[in-house]
Amino acid sequence: MAEVHLPKGMRDLLPAQMQARLQIIDTVRKVFARFGFEPLETPAMERIETLMGKYGDEGDKLIFRVLKRGEGGERGEVDQALRYDLTVPLARVLAMNPGLAMPFRRYQIQPVWRADRPQKGRFREFTQCDVDIAGSESPLCEAECLAVASAALTALGFRDFTIRLNDRRILAAMAAAIGAPDRLISMVTAIDKLDKVGEDGVRKELAAQSFAPEAADLLFSMLGGGPIPEVEAYEAGLDQIIGYAHDLGVAPGRVVKDRTLARGLDYYTGPVFEIVVTEPKIGSISGGGRYDELVGMFSGRKIPAVGISLGLERIFVVMEELGMLGAGAKAAEVFVTRFSDATLSETLQAAAALRDAGVPTCLALDGGKLGKQLQQADKTGARWAVVIGPSEAKAGLAQLKDLRSGSQQTLPLTELVAQVKAALG
Amino acid sequence: MAEVHLPKGMRDLLPAQMQARLQIIDTVRKVFARFGFEPLETPAMERIETLMGKYGDEGDKLIFRVLKRGEGGERGEVDQALRYDLTVPLARVLAMNPGLAMPFRRYQIQPVWRADRPQKGRFREFTQCDVDIAGSESPLCEAECLAVASAALTALGFRDFTIRLNDRRILAAMAAAIGAPDRLISMVTAIDKLDKVGEDGVRKELAAQSFAPEAADLLFSMLGGGPIPEVEAYEAGLDQIIGYAHDLGVAPGRVVKDRTLARGLDYYTGPVFEIVVTEPKIGSISGGGRYDELVGMFSGRKIPAVGISLGLERIFVVMEELGMLGAGAKAAEVFVTRFSDATLSETLQAAAALRDAGVPTCLALDGGKLGKQLQQADKTGARWAVVIGPSEAKAGLAQLKDLRSGSQQTLPLTELVAQVKAALG
């Protein structure tokens, strides 16, 4: 017997984790809908040429390639790949559906795949919860993104989080100021590591990328608040976004301008943002920005767009560590025992009546000793057990055992259902 | 500009379709939970050796293979593949998690991928909604599967559907009776086409598979109700399942024994079932059966199991054709117009208040002529529009326009929110 494994960086979501995840997704989905975003889903696979060249060289290497299959397909030929994010698929959808009414506000909650080196808490399959607005250049779009992400986190119970805000054009102005207007992405990639490696680390990285020490000095002076030429309009734009976001319900002080914020993706063209929590030290749980050129890469028709993405796995880790997740998984509220074959028909009908009333109900499938069945009931997390013996079956009654208190009562089935339903609220 | 395409057999789910799908999934999920099934999700990818050899030769050819990526990976080497169904991944989970309490009842709603020839209504990515019970040989498990699938379809509004029931061992007895005990799968594959090609077609298929005409005669006599040696126990087992299913709430007459039912998958070992609708002529919308040997293929530890799968896409097609889907998509209930920059702050606060009250609310992002904004409101499907001009802003009021009747009123924001909320129920 060969040992069984999962592919590297993949994991199963067992019931306890799944129930918490479903609650999170349900909450997030409701907030997205409240903000007027509509659901969209795209296929797991895109054509290889749709994905390549959108995420930078590093990103391209992390794309999972899929062999061509079916008629005409040769083994070994790659023509499609698993999506790397939800933004490029959206851009492709916009290009292929010119009839969509603009502005188009969509949310999308789906897994993405990246062949990253697996680490603790980092997987090769993870779920993004994205909202995007396409078809408007108004800074209200950025404010809507910050407001909806903030509302979603608040609805999940988050209290301490900060929204960092910057503009890719301010970073470009810094690159120009240090004499490297054509090396924006190298500079951005170096700055992006500031949280992890500190100023010395970034300086080393810049030196390795052949930036002169004087350039690094000037860069750090600008990052520290020193003057940057010709960025007044962008700074004012960020202030405007902050004002709009506050009017849209984002708590005062929640959004802070931060010149060191440098989102890595190639496709951003304007404001960029990131949401960070201080506890636990997990870094960003959300990020996004404006990408006015991406859709045009597919359709030739320029469609401005902006979006934000919440990382489900990171949100889950924070909620788990801070004890924000609800009670653990339970399979059912009621466990219906199987007393004997003689009363099986009444037993099954009792389970059916409870389920019809919306009560999550498990059934003892194999019978056996009642004590063992009640142990099994405990494992399901059920609060009550139902027992129907010959005398109860004859009289149309059922025994209801409270598995917490151990108390029990015998009552007609309809009353039993009503009582359990009332207790569940 | 290169034209943009999707990979063959893939499609996007735009908002109108997505909203209907989410309703279906939500309904199905609630019924699954009511029956005491717990959620599970597995990764999109499995190791290639986990999937191969479980679906028959035809199935193996339809598995999408993924190139190895990341450290140590060579281009062109395949080590993983996209899942083909949800049953084999479940068997792998059971093998890898010996601590799971038995019987283990899980549901799983996720896409699967098959490189089938794309046809109208058939895609290479589709979603299965599975429930399975592992760890019990009781025929109550089969009855639970039929009951939960029946309850899910009923909750979706299905009235006319039939559950066909057979036993793989009855088919094996037929194969033995016609002198081909070792060619069960060939025989099953031929019978499986009966609905499509009729008796003559199946006879041709059998002849092509070198079954003698006398064998085909005997087979059709058995399929038509003639005696089959040594199947009394299996027939009685099916009757028992039908009785249990009725006690568990399945409508009388809904489940019918059908000797011609021949589910194609290799791994079934006992009862098999399929749910069919008569209108529209789409064939089965659900199928399943008992597979007592599959888990053992991974763990060496025999774990009996049985499950049923609802096909989301086929259910969607039926509901669409029969007009069972709810109202079309709407992005929002309220569309907040943008009158002028002077009243923008009050406008955004009004949107925030509506959203805080749980009212799906869109915002005019770009301003412009009010008439054009109201056209945009119509496109979102909103029932009301809110307008806040300078006089309203000054007085803390807002205009609420009913976009159906055209009537409008001016009232304080809190009253506006309360009124809209009350109207939405």
XYZ file of N, CA and C in Angstrom, chain A residues 14-223:
630
model
N -11.024 20.533 6.824
C -11.902 19.615 7.547
C -13.069 20.401 8.166
N -14.108 19.686 8.610
C -15.349 20.366 9.002
C -15.190 21.547 9.957
N -14.384 21.426 11.025
C -14.306 22.530 11.990
C -13.830 23.808 11.302
N -12.767 23.679 10.502
C -12.246 24.855 9.800
C -13.232 25.348 8.739
N -13.859 24.400 8.046
C -14.809 24.769 6.987
C -15.979 25.572 7.544
N -16.490 25.164 8.705
C -17.659 25.870 9.238
C -17.293 27.317 9.547
N -16.089 27.530 10.120
C -15.648 28.897 10.383
C -15.457 29.658 9.067
N -14.866 29.011 8.077
C -14.666 29.654 6.773
C -15.983 30.051 6.128
N -16.947 29.148 6.187
C -18.237 29.447 5.565
C -18.892 30.657 6.234
N -18.723 30.751 7.563
C -19.263 31.924 8.264
C -18.580 33.199 7.788
N -17.256 33.140 7.651
C -16.519 34.324 7.197
C -16.975 34.718 5.791
N -17.028 33.733 4.897
C -17.412 34.017 3.512
C -18.826 34.586 3.452
N -19.719 34.017 4.246
C -21.095 34.484 4.256
C -21.171 35.949 4.696
N -20.414 36.289 5.746
C -20.391 37.667 6.245
C -19.833 38.617 5.188
N -18.718 38.234 4.606
C -18.067 39.083 3.605
C -18.987 39.280 2.392
N -19.598 38.189 1.955
C -20.482 38.246 0.791
C -21.646 39.210 1.029
N -22.202 39.152 2.232
C -23.340 40.037 2.543
C -22.919 41.502 2.523
N -21.733 41.794 3.062
C -21.262 43.186 3.047
C -21.020 43.633 1.608
N -20.393 42.781 0.799
C -20.152 43.133 -0.605
C -21.479 43.465 -1.300
N -22.499 42.652 -1.053
C -23.800 42.869 -1.704
C -24.424 44.177 -1.230
N -24.260 44.474 0.064
C -24.808 45.709 0.634
C -24.223 46.937 -0.053
N -22.991 46.819 -0.514
C -22.340 47.937 -1.203
C -22.630 47.937 -2.703
N -23.574 47.113 -3.118
C -23.979 47.141 -4.523
C -23.037 46.425 -5.463
N -22.245 45.487 -4.935
C -21.387 44.685 -5.812
C -22.117 43.397 -6.183
N -21.956 42.984 -7.430
C -22.627 41.790 -7.924
C -21.630 40.637 -8.047
N -22.124 39.407 -7.842
C -21.207 38.261 -7.878
C -20.778 37.883 -9.296
N -19.548 37.457 -9.421
C -19.005 36.947 -10.680
C -18.110 35.766 -10.337
N -18.108 34.764 -11.199
C -17.100 33.705 -11.079
C -16.512 33.444 -12.454
N -15.235 33.118 -12.461
C -14.561 32.795 -13.711
C -13.981 31.387 -13.582
N -13.658 30.759 -14.717
C -13.120 29.397 -14.643
C -11.761 29.354 -13.933
N -11.457 28.215 -13.343
C -10.157 28.048 -12.682
C -9.019 28.219 -13.677
N -9.279 27.824 -14.933
C -8.218 27.899 -15.941
C -8.438 29.048 -16.907
N -7.355 29.682 -17.272
C -7.333 30.686 -18.329
C -6.360 30.213 -19.392
N -6.482 30.759 -20.580
C -5.471 30.473 -21.595
C -4.133 31.039 -21.131
N -3.094 30.350 -21.456
C -1.775 30.709 -20.923
C -1.405 32.151 -21.288
N -1.765 32.576 -22.508
C -1.373 33.923 -22.931
C -2.160 35.014 -22.202
N -3.302 34.655 -21.636
C -4.066 35.630 -20.852
C -3.320 35.999 -19.574
N -2.631 35.021 -19.002
C -1.984 35.247 -17.701
C -0.558 35.773 -17.808
N 0.180 35.317 -18.819
C 1.604 35.638 -18.872
C 1.836 37.134 -19.087
N 2.850 37.649 -18.380
C 3.265 39.036 -18.580
C 2.443 40.043 -17.795
N 1.605 39.582 -16.877
C 0.778 40.517 -16.108
C 1.280 40.675 -14.670
N 2.133 39.776 -14.212
C 2.484 39.754 -12.789
C 3.974 39.987 -12.548
N 4.699 40.374 -13.575
C 6.145 40.500 -13.432
C 6.798 39.141 -13.632
N 8.137 39.161 -13.773
C 8.868 37.914 -14.052
C 8.700 36.897 -12.924
N 8.765 37.405 -11.680
C 8.632 36.502 -10.530
C 7.267 35.824 -10.550
N 6.234 36.622 -10.795
C 4.878 36.089 -10.826
C 4.698 35.043 -11.912
N 5.191 35.340 -13.100
C 5.038 34.402 -14.224
C 5.544 33.006 -13.875
N 6.639 32.986 -13.100
C 7.239 31.682 -12.767
C 6.368 30.870 -11.819
N 5.448 31.541 -11.150
C 4.642 30.862 -10.129
C 3.303 30.365 -10.677
N 3.092 30.542 -11.958
C 1.816 30.138 -12.559
C 1.817 28.636 -12.840
N 0.778 27.943 -12.391
C 0.647 26.507 -12.648
C 0.137 26.281 -14.066
N 0.908 25.537 -14.858
C 0.550 25.280 -16.247
C -0.148 23.928 -16.376
N -1.152 23.878 -17.234
C -1.967 22.670 -17.394
C -1.805 22.144 -18.813
N -1.653 20.831 -18.927
C -1.485 20.220 -20.250
C -2.779 20.263 -21.035
N -2.632 20.459 -22.314
C -3.758 20.419 -23.238
C -4.356 19.017 -23.241
N -5.661 18.926 -23.241
C -6.301 17.611 -23.236
C -7.356 17.567 -24.331
N -7.902 16.394 -24.506
C -9.036 16.239 -25.414
C -8.597 16.169 -26.857
N -9.570 16.301 -27.754
C -9.320 16.056 -29.163
C -8.238 16.996 -29.691
N -7.337 16.435 -30.450
C -6.278 17.251 -31.044
C -5.157 17.592 -30.081
N -5.338 17.250 -28.814
C -4.328 17.639 -27.828
C -3.172 16.662 -27.793
N -1.966 17.192 -27.713
C -0.783 16.341 -27.606
C -0.339 16.357 -26.156
N 0.101 15.252 -25.680
C 0.693 15.222 -24.344
C 1.875 16.151 -24.285
N 1.975 16.881 -23.209
C 3.150 17.716 -23.026
C 2.955 19.138 -23.505
N 1.908 19.386 -24.319
C 1.675 20.742 -24.797
C 0.837 21.504 -23.774
N 1.296 22.700 -23.429
C 0.593 23.505 -22.437
C -0.199 24.582 -23.153
N -1.496 24.676 -22.906
C -2.232 25.781 -23.510
C -3.065 26.546 -22.502
N -3.116 26.064 -21.248
C -3.870 26.796 -20.251
C -3.146 26.746 -18.912
N -3.686 27.516 -17.958
C -3.003 27.624 -16.668
C -4.022 28.003 -15.611
N -3.693 27.693 -14.364
C -4.591 28.041 -13.261
C -4.459 29.528 -12.943
N -5.565 30.170 -12.636
C -5.523 31.622 -12.415
C -4.631 31.939 -11.218
N -3.990 33.094 -11.294
C -2.993 33.529 -10.313
C -3.609 34.568 -9.377
N -4.603 35.270 -9.889
C -5.371 36.209 -9.067
C -6.755 36.338 -9.701
N -7.572 37.241 -9.172
C -8.922 37.421 -9.731
C -9.030 38.697 -10.561
N -7.936 39.457 -10.625
C -7.973 40.752 -11.301
C -7.806 40.591 -12.804
N -6.822 39.797 -13.218
C -6.617 39.570 -14.649
C -7.841 38.866 -15.264
N -8.410 37.833 -14.597
C -9.647 37.260 -15.149
C -10.768 38.298 -15.293
N -10.886 39.217 -14.333
C -11.911 40.263 -14.459
C -11.644 41.127 -15.685
N -10.389 41.504 -15.865
C -10.041 42.327 -17.025
C -10.413 41.590 -18.315
N -10.179 40.296 -18.340
C -10.530 39.493 -19.518
C -12.048 39.453 -19.724
N -12.794 39.307 -18.627
C -14.267 39.310 -18.708
C -14.749 40.642 -19.278
N -14.179 41.740 -18.803
C -14.592 43.065 -19.285
C -14.312 43.206 -20.773
N -13.177 42.677 -21.198
C -12.822 42.778 -22.616
C -13.763 41.934 -23.474
N -14.185 40.776 -22.957
C -15.018 39.865 -23.752
C -16.500 40.199 -23.698
N -16.893 41.078 -22.770
C -18.317 41.402 -22.609
C -18.540 42.906 -22.702
N -18.397 43.453 -23.917
C -18.503 44.903 -24.054
C -19.890 45.440 -23.695
N -20.885 44.549 -23.578
C -22.234 45.015 -23.262
C -22.476 45.258 -21.771
N -21.526 44.899 -20.921
C -21.737 45.105 -19.478
C -21.916 46.587 -19.169
N -22.929 46.903 -18.372
C -23.193 48.308 -18.032
C -22.077 48.830 -17.130
N -21.581 50.009 -17.475
C -20.513 50.642 -16.713
C -21.098 51.744 -15.850
N -20.550 52.059 -14.679
C -19.495 51.297 -14.011
C -19.982 49.901 -13.611
N -19.097 48.929 -13.735
C -19.404 47.546 -13.391
C -18.785 47.253 -12.026
N -19.635 46.919 -11.078
C -19.165 46.630 -9.715
C -19.334 45.148 -9.479
N -18.253 44.430 -9.322
C -18.409 42.998 -9.098
C -17.597 42.556 -7.892
N -18.124 41.500 -7.229
C -17.275 40.823 -6.252
C -17.028 39.407 -6.734
N -15.972 38.817 -6.273
C -15.580 37.474 -6.709
C -14.840 36.820 -5.540
N -15.317 35.675 -5.115
C -14.698 34.936 -4.006
C -14.337 33.568 -4.542
N -13.082 33.366 -4.872
C -12.652 32.104 -5.465
C -11.193 31.836 -5.120
N -10.786 30.557 -5.203
C -9.385 30.251 -4.954
C -8.497 30.699 -6.106
N -7.228 30.948 -5.791
C -6.198 31.189 -6.800
C -5.036 30.261 -6.466
N -4.159 30.082 -7.446
C -3.074 29.123 -7.261
C -1.732 29.767 -7.602
N -0.768 29.616 -6.721
C 0.578 30.130 -6.978
C 1.581 29.104 -6.473
N 2.548 28.786 -7.324
C 3.545 27.765 -6.971
C 4.652 28.374 -6.126
N 4.246 29.103 -5.069
C 5.193 29.680 -4.116
C 5.841 28.583 -3.293
N 6.995 28.914 -2.705
C 7.592 27.977 -1.761
C 6.656 27.892 -0.549
N 6.146 26.693 -0.242
C 5.201 26.602 0.880
C 5.876 26.966 2.199
N 5.166 27.703 3.033
C 5.653 28.081 4.364
C 4.493 27.919 5.332
N 4.811 28.035 6.613
C 3.763 27.972 7.626
C 2.681 29.018 7.305
N 1.464 28.571 7.171
C 0.363 29.500 6.918
C 0.295 30.014 5.491
N 1.225 29.577 4.624
C 1.157 29.998 3.209
C 0.972 28.767 2.347
N -0.062 28.772 1.539
C -0.394 27.612 0.748
C -0.365 27.951 -0.743
N -0.319 26.913 -1.553
C -0.293 27.120 -3.007
C -1.690 27.311 -3.577
N -2.686 27.028 -2.762
C -4.076 27.324 -3.138
C -4.648 28.170 -2.014
N -5.128 29.346 -2.344
C -5.750 30.170 -1.305
C -6.875 30.988 -1.923
N -7.738 31.496 -1.066
C -8.970 32.121 -1.544
C -8.906 33.631 -1.408
N -9.215 34.310 -2.493
C -9.285 35.765 -2.456
C -10.746 36.213 -2.512
N -11.024 37.289 -1.784
C -12.357 37.896 -1.801
C -12.171 39.294 -2.376
N -12.513 39.456 -3.647
C -12.204 40.697 -4.358
C -13.456 41.516 -4.644
N -13.344 42.828 -4.524
C -14.326 43.729 -5.126
C -13.584 44.663 -6.061
N -14.195 44.964 -7.180
C -13.594 45.876 -8.142
C -14.695 46.736 -8.765
N -14.308 47.933 -9.138
C -15.207 48.812 -9.889
C -14.511 49.158 -11.194
N -15.145 48.843 -12.302
C -14.559 49.145 -13.607
C -15.401 50.199 -14.308
N -14.734 51.098 -15.007
C -15.447 52.058 -15.841
C -15.564 53.445 -15.265
N -14.844 53.727 -14.207
C -14.889 55.083 -13.656
C -13.512 55.493 -13.161
N -13.168 56.760 -13.424
C -11.894 57.296 -12.932
C -12.070 58.069 -11.638
N -13.302 58.143 -11.148
C -13.561 58.944 -9.957
C -12.840 58.376 -8.739
N -12.233 59.243 -7.914
C -11.621 58.766 -6.669
C -12.641 58.203 -5.683
N -13.935 58.422 -5.975
C -14.958 57.767 -5.168
C -14.811 56.245 -5.232
N -14.297 55.736 -6.362
C -14.129 54.289 -6.507
C -13.152 53.762 -5.468
N -12.020 54.445 -5.313
C -11.053 54.037 -4.302
C -11.693 54.078 -2.918
N -12.460 55.172 -2.670
C -13.096 55.310 -1.362
C -14.093 54.179 -1.130
N -14.843 53.802 -2.170
C -15.785 52.685 -2.047
C -15.034 51.390 -1.700
N -13.896 51.181 -2.332
C -13.108 49.964 -2.044
C -12.653 49.938 -0.591
N -12.143 51.088 -0.114
C -11.689 51.129 1.278
C -12.870 50.952 2.219
N -14.016 51.555 1.862
C -15.188 51.474 2.747
C -15.730 50.054 2.812
N -15.792 49.378 1.665
C -16.377 48.034 1.674
C -15.448 47.051 2.396
N -14.139 47.197 2.204
C -13.199 46.305 2.901
C -13.252 46.565 4.404
N -13.316 47.835 4.770
C -13.387 48.195 6.184
C -14.677 47.664 6.801
N -15.783 47.798 6.078
C -17.069 47.307 6.596
C -17.050 45.786 6.739
N -16.414 45.103 5.794
C -16.353 43.641 5.865
C -15.547 43.205 7.083
N -14.391 43.845 7.300
C -13.567 43.484 8.454
C -14.295 43.804 9.753
N -14.980 44.948 9.777
C -15.734 45.325 10.974
C -16.843 44.300 11.247
N -17.528 43.880 10.186
C -18.600 42.891 10.352
C -18.044 41.567 10.880
N -16.792 41.269 10.553
C -16.170 40.036 11.051
C -15.698 40.171 12.500
N -15.717 41.409 13.023
C -15.303 41.607 14.408
C -13.937 42.256 14.559
N -13.305 42.646 13.435
C -11.997 43.305 13.515
C -12.173 44.714 14.100
N -11.305 45.076 15.043
C -11.337 46.430 15.596
C -10.050 47.175 15.263
N -8.911 46.490 15.374
C -7.615 47.161 15.201
C -7.024 46.841 13.846
N -7.258 47.706 12.891
C -6.588 47.551 11.605
C -6.379 48.925 11.008
N -5.378 49.018 10.175
C -5.018 50.291 9.564
C -4.988 50.123 8.051
N -5.487 51.138 7.361
C -5.446 51.126 5.901
C -4.319 52.049 5.461
N -3.306 51.484 4.841
C -2.181 52.269 4.330
C -2.483 52.643 2.883
N -2.166 53.897 2.558
C -2.543 54.424 1.254
C -1.354 55.128 0.621
N -1.123 54.849 -0.642
C -0.058 55.535 -1.360
C -0.508 55.650 -2.821
N 0.357 56.201 -3.657
C 0.019 56.310 -5.078
C 1.234 55.864 -5.875
N 1.005 54.951 -6.804
C 2.097 54.451 -7.631
C 2.829 55.610 -8.339
N 2.090 56.715 -8.623
C 2.702 57.862 -9.306
C 3.624 58.652 -8.371
N 3.343 58.582 -7.052
C 4.276 59.205 -6.092
C 5.574 58.392 -6.068
N 5.443 57.082 -6.108
C 6.634 56.232 -6.178
C 7.395 56.493 -7.471
N 6.647 56.705 -8.551
C 7.301 56.999 -9.835
C 8.055 58.327 -9.762
N 7.448 59.294 -9.062
C 8.129 60.589 -8.913
C 9.419 60.434 -8.112
N 9.383 59.552 -7.095
C 10.610 59.286 -6.331
C 11.660 58.639 -7.226
N 11.231 57.693 -8.044
C 12.177 57.025 -8.950
C 12.807 58.052 -9.884
N 11.967 58.983 -10.385
C 12.490 60.029 -11.267
C 13.469 60.923 -10.502
N 13.114 61.266 -9.253
C 13.947 62.172 -8.448
C 15.323 61.579 -8.175
N 15.397 60.254 -8.057
C 16.714 59.643 -7.802
C 17.386 59.227 -9.116
N 16.829 59.721 -10.217
C 17.481 59.507 -11.509
C 17.251 58.133 -12.090
N 16.167 57.455 -11.668
C 15.912 56.111 -12.178
C 14.456 55.955 -12.602
N 13.986 56.836 -13.482
C 12.560 56.780 -13.855
C 12.192 55.469 -14.539
N 13.188 54.819 -15.125
C 12.913 53.582 -15.858
C 13.090 52.352 -14.973
N 13.393 52.571 -13.692
C 13.627 51.408 -12.818
C 12.675 51.403 -11.631
N 11.453 51.883 -11.918
C 10.434 51.980 -10.870
C 10.211 50.641 -10.181
N 10.059 49.574 -10.980
C 9.685 48.279 -10.382
C 10.811 47.748 -9.492
N 12.082 47.918 -9.910
C 13.203 47.510 -9.045
C 13.153 48.257 -7.721
N 12.880 49.571 -7.798
C 12.818 50.386 -6.588
C 11.647 49.937 -5.711
N 10.502 49.739 -6.348
C 9.300 49.318 -5.622
C 9.549 47.976 -4.928
N 10.168 47.048 -5.647
C 10.430 45.720 -5.084
C 11.317 45.823 -3.853
N 12.311 46.735 -3.910
C 13.196 46.922 -2.751
C 12.424 47.526 -1.576
N 11.668 48.591 -1.849
C 10.917 49.257 -0.768
C 9.911 48.288 -0.145
N 9.345 47.421 -0.980
C 8.324 46.471 -0.536
C 8.825 45.609 0.625
N 10.165 45.466 0.733
C 10.731 44.592 1.776
C 11.044 45.340 3.066
N 10.721 46.650 3.121
C 11.102 47.479 4.269
C 10.613 46.898 5.592
N 9.347 46.460 5.621
C 8.782 45.906 6.868
C 9.599 44.713 7.352
N 10.067 43.913 6.408
C 10.742 42.663 6.769
C 12.209 42.875 7.109
N 12.923 43.693 6.307
C 14.392 43.744 6.432
C 14.908 45.081 6.967
N 14.010 46.070 7.173
C 14.442 47.354 7.706
C 15.209 48.195 6.687
N 15.590 49.423 7.110
C 16.246 50.352 6.184
C 17.569 49.795 5.671
N 18.348 49.208 6.579
C 19.646 48.671 6.151
C 19.459 47.607 5.071
N 18.488 46.758 5.285
C 18.220 45.701 4.306
C 17.830 46.272 2.956
N 16.982 47.307 2.975
C 16.556 47.911 1.707
C 17.749 48.569 1.022
N 18.604 49.233 1.836
C 19.793 49.874 1.245
C 20.690 48.830 0.577
N 20.832 47.681 1.220
C 21.640 46.618 0.623
C 21.034 46.151 -0.693
N 19.707 45.968 -0.653
C 18.985 45.532 -1.852
C 19.150 46.552 -2.977
N 19.062 47.842 -2.615
C 19.206 48.895 -3.633
C 20.620 48.878 -4.212
N 21.616 48.705 -3.330
C 23.006 48.643 -3.792
C 23.185 47.464 -4.740
N 22.593 46.322 -4.354
C 22.697 45.131 -5.203
C 22.070 45.399 -6.571
N 21.043 46.261 -6.603
C 20.382 46.601 -7.866
C 21.081 47.786 -8.545
N 22.320 48.125 -8.070
C 23.153 49.181 -8.677
C 22.604 50.591 -8.515
N 21.768 50.802 -7.482
C 21.415 52.186 -7.157
C 22.575 52.777 -6.355
N 22.961 54.022 -6.664
C 24.076 54.667 -5.960
C 23.670 54.980 -4.518
N 24.656 55.046 -3.596
C 24.334 55.388 -2.194
C 23.612 56.724 -2.078
N 23.999 57.700 -2.922
C 23.342 59.015 -2.863
C 21.871 58.896 -3.241
N 21.597 58.022 -4.231
C 20.204 57.800 -4.642
C 19.412 57.213 -3.476
N 20.044 56.251 -2.775
C 19.366 55.636 -1.623
C 19.124 56.675 -0.538
N 20.132 57.563 -0.296
C 19.944 58.624 0.706
C 18.740 59.487 0.363
N 18.691 59.913 -0.907
C 17.594 60.786 -1.328
C 16.251 60.056 -1.208
N 16.275 58.793 -1.600
C 15.039 58.005 -1.533
C 14.533 57.938 -0.096
N 15.444 57.636 0.854
C 14.996 57.519 2.247
C 14.576 58.867 2.828
N 15.191 59.942 2.332
C 14.732 61.270 2.775
C 13.293 61.495 2.308
N 12.988 61.091 1.070
C 11.611 61.270 0.565
C 10.643 60.329 1.288
N 11.082 59.083 1.504
C 10.206 58.130 2.208
C 9.900 58.634 3.615
